[in-house]
Structures are given as structure tokens and as C-alpha cells.
XYZ file of N, CA and C in Angstrom:
561
model
N 0.867 -1.344 0.186
C -0.007 -0.062 0.039
C 0.877 1.219 -0.128
N 0.590 2.327 -0.735
C 1.157 3.210 -0.914
C 1.207 4.343 0.051
N 0.043 4.417 0.711
C -0.419 5.591 1.739
C -1.353 6.551 1.124
N -1.609 6.623 -0.143
C -2.116 7.736 -0.947
C -3.286 7.185 -1.306
N -4.457 7.763 -1.116
C -5.722 7.081 -1.675
C -5.900 7.752 -3.284
N -6.475 7.151 -3.904
C -6.683 7.363 -5.487
C -7.626 8.766 -5.392
N -7.291 9.876 -6.305
C -7.969 11.093 -6.285
C -9.573 10.774 -6.852
N -10.667 11.465 -6.212
C -11.868 11.078 -6.730
C -12.015 11.740 -8.413
N -12.262 11.009 -9.203
C -12.562 11.123 -10.476
C -13.355 12.388 -10.799
N -14.442 12.543 -9.984
C -15.416 13.959 -10.275
C -14.567 15.131 -9.984
N -13.637 15.265 -8.737
C -12.893 16.343 -8.559
C -11.905 16.475 -9.705
N -11.252 15.511 -10.228
C -10.311 15.412 -11.373
C -11.061 16.339 -12.634
N -12.231 15.582 -12.688
C -12.731 16.398 -14.046
C -13.255 17.673 -13.839
N -13.687 18.086 -12.646
C -14.107 19.473 -12.320
C -12.900 20.424 -12.539
N -11.712 19.872 -11.678
C -10.506 20.728 -12.070
C -10.107 21.003 -13.501
N -10.225 19.880 -14.229
C -9.887 19.801 -15.678
C -10.802 20.699 -16.452
N -12.254 20.924 -15.850
C -13.009 21.607 -16.838
C -12.935 23.170 -16.416
N -12.308 23.373 -15.027
C -11.925 24.888 -14.556
C -10.583 25.292 -15.516
N -9.784 24.247 -15.309
C -8.278 24.617 -16.174
C -8.751 24.964 -17.624
N -9.393 24.121 -18.152
C -9.843 24.391 -19.612
C -10.660 26.028 -19.945
N -11.358 26.151 -18.971
C -12.201 27.071 -18.971
C -11.229 28.559 -19.002
N -10.250 28.434 -17.919
C -9.618 29.456 -17.744
C -8.547 29.964 -18.958
N -8.075 28.634 -19.618
C -7.321 28.831 -20.653
C -8.003 29.639 -21.919
N -9.392 29.111 -21.938
C -10.339 29.670 -23.069
C -10.506 31.123 -22.864
N -10.687 31.244 -21.476
C -11.089 32.863 -20.974
C -9.590 33.711 -21.337
N -8.577 33.226 -21.036
C -7.255 33.996 -21.229
C -6.880 34.076 -22.628
N -7.454 32.999 -23.482
C -7.271 33.198 -24.689
C -7.809 34.418 -25.437
N -8.977 34.942 -24.887
C -9.602 35.942 -24.979
C -9.505 37.388 -24.459
N -8.976 37.365 -23.164
C -8.735 38.511 -22.310
C -7.417 38.165 -21.222
N -6.722 39.031 -20.888
C -5.844 39.025 -19.745
C -6.263 38.338 -18.522
N -5.426 37.721 -17.853
C -6.170 37.199 -16.836
C -6.882 37.944 -15.731
N -6.118 39.452 -15.487
C -6.737 39.991 -14.684
C -8.186 40.868 -15.176
N -8.447 40.324 -16.326
C -9.737 40.751 -16.643
C -10.878 39.585 -16.485
N -10.431 38.481 -16.178
C -11.118 37.204 -16.144
C -11.882 37.410 -14.797
N -13.102 37.036 -14.562
C -13.988 37.114 -13.570
C -14.417 35.506 -13.319
N -14.499 35.200 -12.039
C -14.896 33.861 -11.579
C -16.136 33.630 -12.266
N -17.266 34.643 -12.132
C -18.435 34.409 -12.789
C -18.550 34.103 -14.182
N -17.686 34.497 -15.096
C -17.364 34.083 -16.435
C -16.904 32.719 -16.439
N -15.743 32.723 -15.794
C -15.073 31.501 -15.730
C -16.027 30.083 -15.134
N -16.937 30.061 -14.452
C -17.609 29.088 -13.720
C -18.888 29.025 -14.890
N -19.075 29.922 -15.592
C -20.333 29.903 -16.373
C -19.550 29.133 -17.617
N -18.448 29.419 -18.047
C -17.750 28.793 -19.275
C -17.447 27.285 -18.774
N -17.386 26.878 -17.604
C -16.772 25.592 -17.045
C -18.127 24.649 -17.044
N -19.123 25.458 -16.614
C -20.390 24.795 -16.425
C -20.474 24.326 -15.058
N -19.739 25.072 -14.181
C -19.703 24.364 -12.682
C -20.427 25.630 -11.605
N -20.777 25.649 -10.679
C -21.268 26.618 -9.426
C -20.161 27.391 -9.063
N -20.201 28.583 -8.541
C -19.238 29.355 -7.988
C -18.727 28.783 -6.667
N -19.495 28.519 -6.059
C -19.004 27.266 -4.679
C -18.072 26.070 -5.353
N -18.532 25.620 -5.975
C -17.777 24.380 -6.841
C -16.396 24.929 -6.871
N -16.186 26.251 -7.564
C -14.849 26.707 -7.934
C -14.063 26.845 -6.631
N -14.725 27.448 -5.630
C -13.955 27.799 -4.120
C -13.842 26.520 -3.293
N -14.256 25.314 -3.750
C -14.029 23.823 -3.062
C -12.480 23.821 -3.467
N -12.383 24.145 -4.998
C -10.909 23.451 -5.446
C -9.973 24.709 -5.605
N -10.296 25.737 -5.488
C -9.410 27.138 -5.694
C -9.616 28.249 -4.703
N -8.634 28.854 -4.309
C -8.747 29.738 -3.391
C -9.017 30.887 -4.037
N -8.515 31.273 -5.456
C -8.636 32.329 -6.195
C -8.358 31.856 -7.459
N -8.491 33.054 -8.328
C -8.124 32.801 -9.919
C -6.642 32.485 -10.107
N -5.859 33.312 -9.210
C -4.329 32.897 -9.327
C -3.919 31.501 -8.972
N -4.763 30.954 -8.253
C -4.213 29.734 -7.838
C -4.515 28.773 -8.975
N -5.851 29.026 -9.496
C -6.483 28.070 -10.765
C -5.368 28.054 -11.796
N -4.962 29.344 -12.091
C -3.868 29.801 -13.313
C -2.830 28.967 -12.930
N -2.067 28.898 -11.761
C -1.032 28.508 -11.592
C -1.077 27.035 -11.905
N -2.423 26.286 -11.415
C -2.623 24.957 -11.554
C -2.637 24.672 -13.104
N -3.352 25.516 -13.912
C -3.550 25.403 -15.195
C -2.353 25.297 -16.067
N -1.371 25.979 -15.415
C -0.083 26.373 -16.142
C 1.063 25.402 -15.579
N 0.793 24.676 -14.430
C 1.654 23.789 -13.960
C 2.398 22.791 -14.901
N 1.375 22.376 -16.128
C 1.990 21.659 -17.103
C 3.241 22.192 -17.825
N 3.292 23.672 -17.975
C 4.420 24.071 -18.453
C 5.600 23.546 -17.685
N 5.470 23.714 -16.208
C 6.342 23.575 -15.483
C 6.804 21.878 -15.800
N 6.053 20.968 -15.774
C 6.460 19.722 -16.178
C 6.957 19.619 -17.562
N 6.274 20.155 -18.340
C 7.103 20.150 -19.843
C 8.410 20.624 -19.997
N 8.922 21.636 -19.268
C 10.097 22.357 -19.025
C 11.000 21.444 -18.379
N 10.730 20.720 -17.445
C 11.630 19.853 -16.938
C 11.733 18.451 -17.478
N 10.858 17.968 -18.258
C 10.947 16.877 -19.288
C 11.847 17.653 -20.265
N 11.569 18.565 -21.197
C 12.419 18.961 -21.853
C 13.931 19.353 -21.829
N 13.957 19.707 -20.678
C 15.698 19.906 -20.137
C 16.494 18.677 -20.025
N 15.680 17.747 -19.641
C 16.267 16.093 -19.657
C 15.817 15.076 -20.527
N 15.881 15.417 -21.483
C 15.517 14.672 -23.029
C 16.903 13.876 -23.226
N 17.824 14.447 -23.137
C 19.146 13.956 -23.810
C 19.578 12.747 -22.928
N 20.239 11.867 -23.812
C 21.125 10.639 -23.173
C 22.417 10.921 -23.616
N 23.249 10.126 -22.752
C 24.799 10.424 -22.956
C 25.448 11.636 -22.470
N 26.356 11.995 -23.279
C 26.992 13.564 -23.080
C 26.219 14.397 -24.038
N 25.806 15.378 -23.516
C 25.119 16.551 -24.020
C 25.868 17.374 -25.351
N 25.159 17.677 -26.427
C 25.658 18.396 -27.388
C 25.938 19.883 -26.275
N 27.122 20.321 -26.433
C 27.209 21.647 -25.909
C 26.639 22.946 -26.421
N 26.572 22.846 -27.747
C 25.934 23.941 -28.516
C 24.386 23.945 -28.718
N 24.019 22.808 -29.114
C 22.585 22.740 -29.680
C 21.820 22.002 -28.516
N 20.553 22.736 -28.143
C 19.408 22.172 -27.507
C 19.001 20.856 -27.926
N 18.472 20.086 -27.189
C 17.503 18.885 -27.628
C 16.277 19.652 -28.281
N 16.060 18.777 -29.210
C 14.660 19.579 -29.974
C 13.514 19.564 -29.041
N 13.366 18.815 -28.226
C 12.289 18.872 -26.986
C 12.180 20.311 -26.375
N 13.360 20.875 -26.112
C 13.495 22.176 -25.553
C 12.925 23.422 -26.654
N 13.460 23.250 -27.777
C 12.897 24.265 -28.538
C 11.547 24.023 -28.863
N 11.051 22.768 -28.831
C 9.544 22.499 -29.015
C 8.949 23.172 -27.856
N 9.277 22.833 -26.830
C 8.752 23.521 -25.206
C 8.586 24.986 -25.555
N 9.745 25.674 -25.933
C 9.452 27.037 -26.039
C 8.724 27.652 -26.821
N 8.280 26.953 -28.013
C 7.546 27.264 -29.261
C 6.003 26.755 -28.950
N 6.008 26.143 -27.789
C 4.470 25.643 -27.470
C 3.982 26.515 -26.413
N 4.560 27.620 -25.980
C 4.295 28.704 -25.011
C 3.091 29.899 -25.824
N 3.754 30.016 -27.079
C 2.851 30.978 -27.884
C 1.420 31.060 -27.655
N 0.573 29.969 -27.525
C -0.958 30.584 -27.466
C -1.222 31.027 -26.369
N -0.359 30.882 -25.102
C -1.021 31.424 -23.679
C 0.143 32.361 -23.310
N 0.977 32.875 -24.195
C 1.991 33.983 -23.718
C 1.668 35.068 -22.620
N 0.349 35.442 -22.796
C -0.161 36.449 -21.882
C -0.435 36.159 -20.495
N -0.956 34.512 -20.301
C -1.048 34.063 -19.345
C 0.358 33.861 -18.523
N 1.215 33.124 -19.165
C 2.572 32.768 -18.426
C 3.078 34.221 -18.181
N 2.979 35.409 -18.993
C 3.677 36.724 -18.413
C 2.930 37.000 -17.118
N 1.674 36.706 -16.947
C 1.000 37.101 -15.690
C 1.541 36.529 -14.628
N 1.779 35.299 -14.696
C 2.123 34.377 -13.607
C 3.751 34.340 -13.282
N 4.579 34.637 -14.469
C 6.040 34.490 -14.421
C 6.823 35.725 -14.779
N 7.050 36.668 -13.497
C 7.688 37.910 -13.489
C 8.770 37.861 -14.215
N 9.392 38.762 -14.851
C 10.786 39.166 -15.359
C 11.781 38.761 -14.263
N 12.714 37.915 -14.595
C 13.544 37.537 -13.470
C 13.329 36.156 -13.145
N 12.324 35.657 -13.213
C 11.771 34.250 -12.974
C 10.844 34.304 -11.801
N 10.523 35.519 -11.042
C 9.444 35.287 -9.950
C 8.209 35.201 -10.353
N 7.230 35.496 -9.248
C 5.793 35.195 -9.471
C 5.530 33.641 -9.280
N 4.073 33.663 -8.900
C 3.713 32.269 -8.671
C 4.154 31.018 -9.505
N 4.075 31.209 -10.762
C 4.424 30.188 -11.717
C 5.921 29.937 -11.606
N 6.571 31.142 -11.501
C 8.340 30.767 -11.271
C 8.575 30.265 -9.891
N 7.764 30.380 -8.900
C 8.176 29.650 -7.726
C 8.070 28.100 -8.152
N 7.042 27.802 -8.766
C 6.543 26.461 -8.986
C 7.897 25.884 -10.000
N 8.122 26.526 -10.914
C 9.123 25.825 -11.893
C 10.384 25.874 -11.300
N 10.932 26.866 -10.369
C 11.965 26.967 -9.823
C 12.156 25.933 -8.696
N 11.257 25.526 -8.069
C 11.059 24.448 -6.885
C 11.128 23.075 -7.754
N 10.405 22.863 -8.938
C 10.171 21.509 -9.400
C 11.561 21.302 -10.339
N 12.102 22.160 -10.767
C 13.476 22.294 -11.544
C 14.544 21.834 -10.894
N 14.587 22.770 -9.695
C 15.707 22.474 -8.679
C 15.520 21.174 -8.117
N 14.631 20.556 -7.586
C 14.321 19.483 -7.064
C 14.936 18.075 -7.872
N 14.315 18.139 -9.328
C 15.076 17.274 -10.276
C 16.344 17.141 -10.464
N 16.999 18.523 -10.480
C 18.213 18.596 -10.959
C 19.233 18.048 -9.656
N 18.726 18.446 -8.577
C 19.200 18.130 -7.315
C 19.289 16.539 -7.216
N 18.196 15.849 -7.568
C 18.236 14.474 -7.620
C 19.310 14.123 -8.580
N 19.432 14.396 -9.801
C 20.113 13.945 -10.778
C 21.574 14.086 -10.367
N 22.040 15.539 -9.977
C 23.377 15.674 -9.236
C 23.860 14.868 -8.085
N 22.797 14.770 -7.216
C 23.023 13.624 -5.979
C 23.355 12.280 -6.666
N 22.552 11.690 -7.379
C 22.648 10.531 -8.059
C 24.019 10.305 -8.613
N 24.439 11.196 -9.568
C 25.818 11.357 -9.985
C 26.905 11.494 -9.011
N 26.627 11.554 -7.930
C 27.612 12.005 -7.110
C 28.248 13.116 -6.716
N 27.664 14.107 -7.352
C 28.312 15.595 -7.590
C 28.231 16.030 -6.161
N 29.366 16.827 -5.738
C 29.484 17.344 -4.376
C 28.799 18.733 -4.393
N 28.720 19.379 -5.511
C 28.245 20.536 -5.632
C 26.688 20.730 -6.167
N 26.004 19.565 -5.526
C 24.646 19.235 -6.073
C 23.909 20.297 -5.728
N 23.705 20.848 -4.503
C 22.694 21.758 -4.169
C 22.882 23.237 -4.567
N 24.052 23.558 -4.891
C 24.566 24.608 -5.503
C 24.044 25.080 -6.991
N 24.507 23.937 -7.861
C 24.390 23.551 -9.341
C 22.829 23.513 -9.511
N 22.020 22.706 -8.543
C 20.524 22.663 -8.980
C 19.897 24.011 -8.647
N 20.453 24.712 -7.589
C 19.676 26.005 -7.431
C 20.264 26.847 -8.473
N 21.292 27.052 -9.026
C 21.718 27.678 -10.523
C 20.992 27.340 -11.626
N 20.818 25.949 -12.016
C 20.241 25.569 -12.944
C 18.614 26.211 -13.055
N 18.094 25.924 -11.739
C 16.621 26.208 -11.678
C 16.407 27.762 -11.955
N 17.407 28.436 -11.281
C 17.139 30.144 -11.222
C 17.606 30.537 -12.829
N 18.576 29.974 -13.169
C 19.000 30.389 -14.587
C 17.721 30.245 -15.763
N 17.327 28.927 -15.633
C 16.357 28.560 -16.521
C 14.886 29.455 -16.328
N 14.364 29.656 -15.057
C 13.362 30.270 -14.981
C 13.414 31.960 -15.324
N 14.710 32.331 -15.054
C 14.973 33.580 -15.469
C 14.829 33.893 -16.945
N 15.728 33.013 -17.477
C 15.757 33.329 -19.168
C 14.260 32.993 -19.601
N 13.743 32.200 -19.202
C 12.010 31.782 -19.634
C 11.397 33.111 -19.467
N 11.527 33.588 -18.240
C 10.568 34.714 -17.896
C 10.960 35.902 -18.652
N 11.980 36.021 -18.832
C 12.839 37.357 -19.485
C 12.415 37.011 -21.052
N 12.529 36.092 -21.459
C 12.151 36.165 -23.012
C 10.783 36.256 -23.190
N 9.654 35.573 -22.401
C 8.345 35.848 -22.628
C 7.946 37.264 -22.305
N 8.597 37.922 -21.724
C 8.493 39.574 -21.478
C 9.155 40.227 -22.344
N 9.827 39.594 -23.443
C 10.421 40.483 -24.430
C 11.735 41.167 -24.051
N 12.336 40.758 -22.991
C 13.442 41.290 -22.523
C 14.867 40.606 -23.298
N 14.630 39.272 -23.713
C 15.682 38.448 -24.497
C 14.907 38.339 -25.892
N 15.975 38.708 -27.018
C 15.450 38.352 -28.545
C 15.628 37.003 -29.053
N 14.991 36.307 -29.946
C 15.338 35.202 -30.417
C 14.057 34.181 -30.698
N 14.024 33.650 -31.488
C 12.882 32.715 -31.813
C 12.898 31.698 -30.818
N 12.076 30.709 -30.852
C 12.209 29.481 -29.767
C 13.487 28.607 -29.722
N 13.966 28.245 -31.133
C 15.131 27.475 -31.340
C 16.349 28.218 -30.879
N 16.382 29.426 -31.100
C 17.594 30.169 -30.782
C 17.607 30.529 -29.087
N 16.482 30.654 -28.670
C 16.565 30.732 -26.986
C 16.871 29.598 -26.372
N 16.256 28.509 -27.192
C 16.558 27.196 -26.364
C 18.061 26.857 -26.537
N 18.862 27.163 -27.499
C 20.185 26.900 -27.693
C 20.888 27.846 -26.830
N 20.496 28.847 -26.779
C 21.340 29.808 -25.877
C 21.262 29.513 -24.449
N 20.014 28.961 -23.891
C 19.823 28.560 -22.290
C 20.388 27.371 -22.236
N 20.496 26.390 -23.042
C 20.794 25.003 -23.293
C 22.764 25.226 -22.766
N 22.981 26.282 -23.621
C 24.459 26.355 -23.443
C 24.972 26.948 -21.967
N 24.082 27.757 -21.484
C 24.382 28.318 -19.960
C 23.936 26.796 -19.181
N 23.140 25.967 -19.432
C 22.819 25.159 -18.372
C 24.113 23.983 -18.545
N 24.300 23.681 -19.713
C 25.597 22.961 -19.972
C 26.664 23.393 -19.307
N 27.033 24.734 -19.236
C 28.011 24.953 -18.415
C 28.190 24.958 -16.995
N 26.826 25.135 -16.228
C 26.674 25.200 -15.084
C 26.707 23.683 -14.528
N 26.398 22.652 -15.337
C 26.436 21.309 -15.159
C 27.903 20.888 -15.201
N 28.664 21.672 -15.986
C 30.140 20.968 -16.372
C 31.077 21.816 -15.128
N 30.302 22.736 -14.616
C 31.386 23.336 -13.210
C 31.832 22.231 -12.242
N 32.826 22.611 -11.699
C 33.431 21.841 -10.529
C 33.457 22.456 -9.309
């Protein structure tokens, strides 16, 4: 027995509907113009149901965008063997390209420099993954490099989304990849 009970399928469906409704609303207007009333109407659920699952719209938005965190972590770790020090794995460029449909929402949740509620989630998850990998490899500098990798990626991603860095998805993927490879290669 694992100690965790399976999640209620109704709750999973409700949160899925709320996330989809939020993404739909944010495709039409900025997050700060989305109302709970419009959201629950679009999702086909009651206002009370919304508050059973989320404290506010920001909490829902972070949950709806949490997939971006998982995709980022996955994209950064798709390579096998020795990484190409110049060119990012294709999955990383694909990740950057996939952000276009909801750029405004990501900007609202990921502040320049990598802060904001989504930045905190991205940093936490990427740091944990990197720390596990560095520790497994026996690196003495595992905590330091894990923090640097998470901060670098979150900061570059946020600055790119906010237009502070130029370049298309493939170009920015290669640039951030080179930074991350250098960090991992540090002793």
C-alpha cells in the first residue's frame, strides 16, 4: 500500500473543466480581466464548486499552467549520454514554441527574472529534479548547481516571455542550453 488514496474522478474532471475554461478565457482577455463568474459559466460549474477547488483565480491559473513546469523539466532532460554543448535537444525548442498560445497568461504568472507564482513552482520543481540527478551522479556541488540551473532557466524563460531577450524558440533554447551545460560542467 502506498499510503495515498486515489483521487476522486469527479474532482479531477471538475478541475480539468476549470483549467480548460481558464485557458479559454485567457485566450480572449488578460488574466486580470477574467472574472470567476465568467469562468464558472464557461466551465459549467457553480461558483461554490470553484472555491471548493481553488482559493482564487491565481491559484487556478498556476494549476492550469503547471503543465508548463512539467514540460520544461522534461524538455531539459531529454538528452542521453553526453549533451551537445551548443545545440539544445529538439524537445527544448519545441517547449519554447509551445508557449505561444498562452504567452499573456504565462507573463501574468511569471515575472521578469523568474519570480511570480509560476516562477516559484518552476524553480522548486526544476531544482528538485536537478538536485536528484546531481546527487545520483555523486556531485559534491549538487545543491549549488541545482539552484543555479533552476534560477537560470526560470529567469531566461521569464525574460524571454516578457520580451527582454530576443530570439525565436530554437535560438533561445540553444542559448539557455549552453548556459545550463556550462553550469552542469562546473566543478
